[in-house]
């Protein structure tokens, strides 16, 4: 949620800031603003509500703002309504103009996250003569920095350190001080932030795509760390103000990987990238018959129970993994929503392993759950996409998927890469525990190797799905039903449909229909059945026929060969036969395409659905 950019160097800052904010639009926002300084002159702040295009127009694409040092922000409203007054950047002075225009304030800053104790800090600052113009927690943080800076006559790093000790919550802060032209100071706790350097210039962003056009050499600022950015250099400090040595990292994917590449939307591009990124993920983990998941065979044999903790689509991956691991490896698995798990006093037995799944590696609830688990002394394994992210750094072990940058809010390729990674973890667990032998392991790995090409063949059916989606423009409700592993596929298919098309949809275990939900079936109601598990095929089909007898319109997703299903349903999508454990990676493709084409036919903003953000870094 929200996006931060910053720049200090030899070029005009504003156009670079706006270009970076464009790259972060996918994160979700309702207002935007930038602040630019020209040497020792006061900062000029410009804000706009609504789309970034409004800010671009107000600044003549940044050309009207002179200066080589600046910060920018796209805001998702939390404290305070989405108004120009509440938009970032915020200033420390007692402004009567909402902090816009040329401001004489000592501190100007932007912030991602939430300051939980902002009300008590605000009361303190009011008693010291500060006046507040906005309803945001961010303005409180900026004024607190100013308070410490002035009261104690200390430098920016010490003022930031005192502020970090005082406030509770999550934050990525970027501030400019009037007394330090050409410099940007940053601080971080639980919200992502990266620093890039190249050719005497320094870049700041909350996510990689914002700076990829300029550099791939980056620093990852750690939790509870601060930084001082000057042209071409970045220096990092702990809470004691001691400088921290830090290694520079290289981003391996190109700027082109974060562009649409000729597709109308990022989501469609990312759906079509799945064959490649699945292959990349498999080959990054599998080396011959060796599966590299950071855990030794002895460790895998010692586990007595698996906990999987995640949110959203990553949680749905965990539900699929639950079926696969329990059946293949013979281990009991509990799948927990991170947002619930972090507040429960759930006993975690010794001998457990906790797997935390997160595309961004910054999901606030999942990160909090990970820390809670580590306090219990339980070993953790992270499955993440973003190298150097908080979850990746803090977990005991990490397996990286190779999905590359995923820009569309609705995940597709990262979800499937997570699935494949969890299959491989299940295989290695089963082999280490003696549930399968070398020949069976080799056969399973051979099956996984075929997944990318089978996904490619399913994508060739997209015209049929586009035609079918055109009939759903006026749909109000859709049910997805399946049994066993197919139910887990329905969870993700339903989420894809509702989050981008805004059609209400729900996923049900097919056997539960008769326990109340079937009362909602009426003439024309679309019921989508997923039937990839041979032993459950007839039972799910029976549930679908039961719905049809009450007026439902039926769509089925099933394996090639199950052609008798056409006698009972209205529309069928066939997927290639594969090992039953891996069917989720194939069956989800038509459901992703159906959601996409339905949203497009309804004229919705596919890549940036309302009220949603790509990386949920606050509760």
Short mmCIF file of N, CA and C in Angstrom, two decimals, residues 215-317:
data_model
loop_
_atom_site.label_atom_id
_atom_site.label_comp_id
_atom_site.label_asym_id
_atom_site.label_seq_id
_atom_site.Cartn_x
_atom_site.Cartn_y
_atom_site.Cartn_z
N UNK A 215 18.75 2.27 -12.12
CA UNK A 215 19.83 1.45 -11.55
C UNK A 215 19.30 0.10 -11.11
N UNK A 216 20.21 -0.88 -11.10
CA UNK A 216 19.89 -2.19 -10.52
C UNK A 216 20.80 -2.48 -9.33
N UNK A 217 21.59 -1.48 -8.92
CA UNK A 217 22.46 -1.62 -7.75
C UNK A 217 21.74 -1.02 -6.55
N UNK A 218 21.37 -1.85 -5.59
CA UNK A 218 20.51 -1.39 -4.50
C UNK A 218 21.03 -1.86 -3.14
N UNK A 219 20.62 -1.11 -2.13
CA UNK A 219 20.80 -1.49 -0.73
C UNK A 219 19.41 -1.80 -0.15
N UNK A 220 19.34 -2.82 0.71
CA UNK A 220 18.12 -3.10 1.44
C UNK A 220 18.31 -2.59 2.87
N UNK A 221 17.58 -1.55 3.23
CA UNK A 221 17.67 -1.00 4.56
C UNK A 221 16.94 -1.93 5.52
N UNK A 222 17.56 -2.27 6.63
CA UNK A 222 17.00 -3.24 7.55
C UNK A 222 15.96 -2.64 8.49
N UNK A 223 15.32 -3.50 9.24
CA UNK A 223 14.32 -3.07 10.20
C UNK A 223 14.98 -2.25 11.32
N UNK A 224 14.33 -1.16 11.71
CA UNK A 224 14.85 -0.26 12.75
C UNK A 224 16.22 0.31 12.38
N UNK A 225 16.40 0.59 11.11
CA UNK A 225 17.61 1.24 10.63
C UNK A 225 17.26 2.58 9.98
N UNK A 226 18.27 3.43 9.90
CA UNK A 226 18.13 4.75 9.28
C UNK A 226 19.16 4.91 8.18
N UNK A 227 18.94 5.90 7.32
CA UNK A 227 19.90 6.14 6.26
C UNK A 227 20.03 7.61 5.92
N UNK A 228 21.22 7.97 5.45
CA UNK A 228 21.49 9.32 4.95
C UNK A 228 21.87 9.20 3.49
N UNK A 229 21.08 9.83 2.62
CA UNK A 229 21.28 9.72 1.18
C UNK A 229 21.82 11.04 0.65
N UNK A 230 22.96 10.96 0.00
CA UNK A 230 23.54 12.11 -0.70
C UNK A 230 23.84 11.66 -2.12
N UNK A 231 24.09 12.57 -3.05
CA UNK A 231 24.29 12.14 -4.44
C UNK A 231 25.37 11.06 -4.57
N UNK A 232 24.94 9.90 -5.05
CA UNK A 232 25.86 8.80 -5.31
C UNK A 232 26.27 7.98 -4.11
N UNK A 233 25.73 8.29 -2.92
CA UNK A 233 26.13 7.56 -1.72
C UNK A 233 24.92 7.33 -0.81
N UNK A 234 25.01 6.23 -0.03
CA UNK A 234 24.02 5.95 1.00
C UNK A 234 24.75 5.43 2.23
N UNK A 235 24.46 6.01 3.38
CA UNK A 235 25.08 5.60 4.64
C UNK A 235 23.98 5.17 5.60
N UNK A 236 24.21 4.08 6.34
CA UNK A 236 23.17 3.48 7.16
C UNK A 236 23.59 3.45 8.63
N UNK A 237 22.59 3.57 9.52
CA UNK A 237 22.85 3.72 10.95
C UNK A 237 21.85 2.90 11.77
N UNK A 238 22.31 2.45 12.94
CA UNK A 238 21.39 1.79 13.88
C UNK A 238 20.79 2.84 14.81
N UNK A 239 19.98 2.38 15.77
CA UNK A 239 19.29 3.31 16.65
C UNK A 239 20.24 4.08 17.56
N UNK A 240 21.47 3.58 17.72
CA UNK A 240 22.46 4.30 18.52
C UNK A 240 23.22 5.34 17.71
N UNK A 241 22.89 5.43 16.42
CA UNK A 241 23.58 6.38 15.56
C UNK A 241 24.90 5.87 15.03
N UNK A 242 25.19 4.58 15.28
CA UNK A 242 26.42 3.98 14.79
C UNK A 242 26.24 3.58 13.32
N UNK A 243 27.24 3.90 12.48
CA UNK A 243 27.13 3.56 11.06
C UNK A 243 27.24 2.06 10.87
N UNK A 244 26.42 1.53 9.96
CA UNK A 244 26.34 0.09 9.69
C UNK A 244 26.91 -0.18 8.31
N UNK A 245 27.91 -1.05 8.19
CA UNK A 245 28.36 -1.43 6.84
C UNK A 245 27.30 -2.27 6.15
N UNK A 246 27.11 -2.06 4.87
CA UNK A 246 26.05 -2.77 4.16
C UNK A 246 26.52 -3.11 2.75
N UNK A 247 26.24 -4.35 2.33
CA UNK A 247 26.63 -4.80 1.00
C UNK A 247 25.60 -4.35 -0.03
N UNK A 248 26.09 -3.98 -1.21
CA UNK A 248 25.18 -3.62 -2.29
C UNK A 248 24.73 -4.89 -3.01
N UNK A 249 23.47 -4.90 -3.46
CA UNK A 249 22.90 -6.05 -4.16
C UNK A 249 22.54 -5.64 -5.59
N UNK A 250 22.44 -6.63 -6.46
CA UNK A 250 22.07 -6.39 -7.85
C UNK A 250 20.70 -6.98 -8.14
N UNK A 251 19.81 -6.17 -8.68
CA UNK A 251 18.51 -6.68 -9.14
C UNK A 251 18.74 -7.46 -10.42
N UNK A 252 18.26 -8.70 -10.47
CA UNK A 252 18.59 -9.57 -11.60
C UNK A 252 17.65 -9.41 -12.79
N UNK A 253 16.43 -8.93 -12.56
CA UNK A 253 15.53 -8.79 -13.71
C UNK A 253 15.62 -7.37 -14.27
N UNK A 254 15.26 -7.23 -15.53
CA UNK A 254 15.43 -5.97 -16.24
C UNK A 254 14.21 -5.07 -16.05
N UNK A 255 14.37 -3.81 -16.43
CA UNK A 255 13.25 -2.87 -16.37
C UNK A 255 12.12 -3.32 -17.29
N UNK A 256 12.46 -3.96 -18.42
CA UNK A 256 11.43 -4.42 -19.36
C UNK A 256 10.50 -5.45 -18.71
N UNK A 257 11.02 -6.19 -17.71
CA UNK A 257 10.19 -7.20 -17.05
C UNK A 257 9.03 -6.58 -16.30
N UNK A 258 9.14 -5.30 -15.97
CA UNK A 258 8.07 -4.60 -15.26
C UNK A 258 7.22 -3.75 -16.21
N UNK A 259 7.31 -3.97 -17.52
CA UNK A 259 6.48 -3.28 -18.50
C UNK A 259 5.46 -4.24 -19.10
N UNK A 260 4.47 -3.68 -19.80
CA UNK A 260 3.36 -4.50 -20.30
C UNK A 260 3.74 -5.37 -21.49
N UNK A 261 4.77 -5.00 -22.22
CA UNK A 261 5.24 -5.86 -23.31
C UNK A 261 4.21 -6.11 -24.40
N UNK A 262 3.39 -5.12 -24.71
CA UNK A 262 2.43 -5.26 -25.80
C UNK A 262 1.07 -5.77 -25.37
N UNK A 263 0.92 -6.22 -24.13
CA UNK A 263 -0.38 -6.67 -23.65
C UNK A 263 -1.20 -5.46 -23.18
N UNK A 264 -2.52 -5.61 -23.19
CA UNK A 264 -3.38 -4.51 -22.78
C UNK A 264 -3.25 -4.23 -21.29
N UNK A 265 -3.05 -5.29 -20.52
CA UNK A 265 -2.95 -5.15 -19.06
C UNK A 265 -1.80 -6.00 -18.54
N UNK A 266 -1.26 -5.59 -17.40
CA UNK A 266 -0.23 -6.39 -16.75
C UNK A 266 -0.75 -7.78 -16.39
N UNK A 267 -2.02 -7.85 -15.97
CA UNK A 267 -2.54 -9.14 -15.55
C UNK A 267 -2.47 -10.16 -16.68
N UNK A 268 -2.86 -9.76 -17.90
CA UNK A 268 -2.81 -10.70 -19.02
C UNK A 268 -1.37 -11.05 -19.35
N UNK A 269 -0.48 -10.09 -19.29
CA UNK A 269 0.94 -10.38 -19.52
C UNK A 269 1.44 -11.41 -18.51
N UNK A 270 1.07 -11.22 -17.27
CA UNK A 270 1.56 -12.11 -16.22
C UNK A 270 0.93 -13.51 -16.30
N UNK A 271 -0.31 -13.59 -16.76
CA UNK A 271 -0.91 -14.91 -17.01
C UNK A 271 -0.10 -15.64 -18.07
N UNK A 272 0.27 -14.92 -19.12
CA UNK A 272 1.01 -15.55 -20.22
C UNK A 272 2.48 -15.80 -19.87
N UNK A 273 2.99 -15.18 -18.85
CA UNK A 273 4.36 -15.43 -18.43
C UNK A 273 4.51 -16.71 -17.60
N UNK A 274 3.40 -17.31 -17.24
CA UNK A 274 3.47 -18.45 -16.32
C UNK A 274 4.30 -19.63 -16.82
N UNK A 275 4.22 -20.03 -18.09
CA UNK A 275 5.09 -21.12 -18.51
C UNK A 275 6.57 -20.84 -18.25
N UNK A 276 7.01 -19.63 -18.53
CA UNK A 276 8.42 -19.29 -18.34
C UNK A 276 8.81 -19.24 -16.87
N UNK A 277 8.01 -18.53 -16.06
CA UNK A 277 8.41 -18.36 -14.66
C UNK A 277 8.26 -19.66 -13.88
N UNK A 278 7.32 -20.51 -14.27
CA UNK A 278 7.21 -21.82 -13.64
C UNK A 278 8.47 -22.65 -13.92
N UNK A 279 8.91 -22.59 -15.17
CA UNK A 279 10.14 -23.30 -15.53
C UNK A 279 11.33 -22.74 -14.76
N UNK A 280 11.40 -21.41 -14.67
CA UNK A 280 12.50 -20.79 -13.92
C UNK A 280 12.49 -21.20 -12.46
N UNK A 281 11.30 -21.24 -11.87
CA UNK A 281 11.19 -21.61 -10.46
C UNK A 281 11.60 -23.06 -10.23
N UNK A 282 11.12 -23.95 -11.09
CA UNK A 282 11.47 -25.37 -10.96
C UNK A 282 12.97 -25.56 -11.07
N UNK A 283 13.58 -24.95 -12.08
CA UNK A 283 15.01 -25.15 -12.31
C UNK A 283 15.88 -24.47 -11.25
N UNK A 284 15.33 -23.47 -10.56
CA UNK A 284 16.09 -22.83 -9.48
C UNK A 284 16.12 -23.69 -8.22
N UNK A 285 15.15 -24.58 -8.10
CA UNK A 285 15.04 -25.41 -6.89
C UNK A 285 15.53 -26.84 -7.12
N UNK A 286 15.31 -27.35 -8.34
CA UNK A 286 15.64 -28.74 -8.65
C UNK A 286 16.97 -28.81 -9.40
N UNK A 287 17.86 -29.62 -8.91
CA UNK A 287 19.15 -29.85 -9.56
C UNK A 287 19.30 -31.36 -9.73
N UNK A 288 18.94 -31.84 -10.92
CA UNK A 288 18.93 -33.29 -11.14
C UNK A 288 17.83 -33.91 -10.31
N UNK A 289 18.20 -34.79 -9.36
CA UNK A 289 17.21 -35.38 -8.46
C UNK A 289 17.25 -34.71 -7.09
N UNK A 290 18.05 -33.67 -6.96
CA UNK A 290 18.16 -32.97 -5.67
C UNK A 290 17.20 -31.78 -5.65
N UNK A 291 16.44 -31.68 -4.57
CA UNK A 291 15.51 -30.57 -4.39
C UNK A 291 16.06 -29.69 -3.27
N UNK A 292 16.39 -28.46 -3.61
CA UNK A 292 17.04 -27.56 -2.65
C UNK A 292 15.99 -26.71 -1.93
N UNK A 293 15.63 -27.13 -0.73
CA UNK A 293 14.64 -26.37 0.05
C UNK A 293 15.21 -25.95 1.40
N UNK A 294 16.53 -25.96 1.54
CA UNK A 294 17.23 -25.42 2.72
C UNK A 294 17.09 -26.27 3.97
N UNK A 295 16.40 -27.39 3.90
CA UNK A 295 16.23 -28.27 5.05
C UNK A 295 16.82 -29.63 4.73
N UNK A 296 17.59 -30.19 5.67
CA UNK A 296 18.24 -31.48 5.45
C UNK A 296 17.25 -32.62 5.59
N UNK A 297 17.57 -33.80 5.03
CA UNK A 297 16.69 -34.96 5.21
C UNK A 297 16.42 -35.28 6.68
N UNK A 298 17.44 -35.13 7.53
CA UNK A 298 17.24 -35.40 8.96
C UNK A 298 16.24 -34.43 9.57
N UNK A 299 16.33 -33.16 9.18
CA UNK A 299 15.36 -32.18 9.68
C UNK A 299 13.96 -32.52 9.20
N UNK A 300 13.83 -32.87 7.93
CA UNK A 300 12.51 -33.20 7.38
C UNK A 300 11.90 -34.42 8.06
N UNK A 301 12.74 -35.37 8.42
CA UNK A 301 12.24 -36.57 9.12
C UNK A 301 11.79 -36.25 10.55
N UNK A 302 12.36 -35.20 11.12
CA UNK A 302 12.09 -34.90 12.53
C UNK A 302 10.76 -34.18 12.75
N UNK A 303 10.22 -33.57 11.71
CA UNK A 303 8.99 -32.80 11.90
C UNK A 303 7.79 -33.72 12.09
N UNK A 304 6.94 -33.32 13.04
CA UNK A 304 5.74 -34.10 13.34
C UNK A 304 4.47 -33.39 12.88
N UNK A 305 4.57 -32.12 12.60
CA UNK A 305 3.41 -31.36 12.14
C UNK A 305 3.89 -30.13 11.38
N UNK A 306 3.09 -29.72 10.38
CA UNK A 306 3.40 -28.54 9.58
C UNK A 306 2.32 -27.49 9.79
N UNK A 307 2.76 -26.26 10.04
CA UNK A 307 1.85 -25.12 10.05
C UNK A 307 2.16 -24.27 8.82
N UNK A 308 1.13 -23.88 8.09
CA UNK A 308 1.30 -22.97 6.96
C UNK A 308 0.52 -21.70 7.28
N UNK A 309 1.21 -20.56 7.20
CA UNK A 309 0.62 -19.28 7.57
C UNK A 309 0.74 -18.33 6.38
N UNK A 310 -0.37 -17.70 6.00
CA UNK A 310 -0.36 -16.82 4.83
C UNK A 310 -1.66 -16.02 4.78
N UNK A 311 -1.74 -15.12 3.80
CA UNK A 311 -2.94 -14.30 3.57
C UNK A 311 -3.36 -14.41 2.11
N UNK A 312 -4.65 -14.21 1.84
CA UNK A 312 -5.15 -14.10 0.46
C UNK A 312 -4.80 -15.29 -0.40
N UNK A 313 -4.30 -15.00 -1.61
CA UNK A 313 -3.97 -16.07 -2.55
C UNK A 313 -2.89 -16.99 -2.00
N UNK A 314 -1.94 -16.45 -1.23
CA UNK A 314 -0.91 -17.28 -0.63
C UNK A 314 -1.53 -18.28 0.34
N UNK A 315 -2.57 -17.86 1.03
CA UNK A 315 -3.31 -18.78 1.90
C UNK A 315 -3.94 -19.90 1.09
N UNK A 316 -4.48 -19.57 -0.07
CA UNK A 316 -5.07 -20.61 -0.93
C UNK A 316 -4.01 -21.60 -1.39
N UNK A 317 -2.79 -21.10 -1.66
CA UNK A 317 -1.69 -22.02 -1.95
C UNK A 317 -1.48 -22.98 -0.78
#
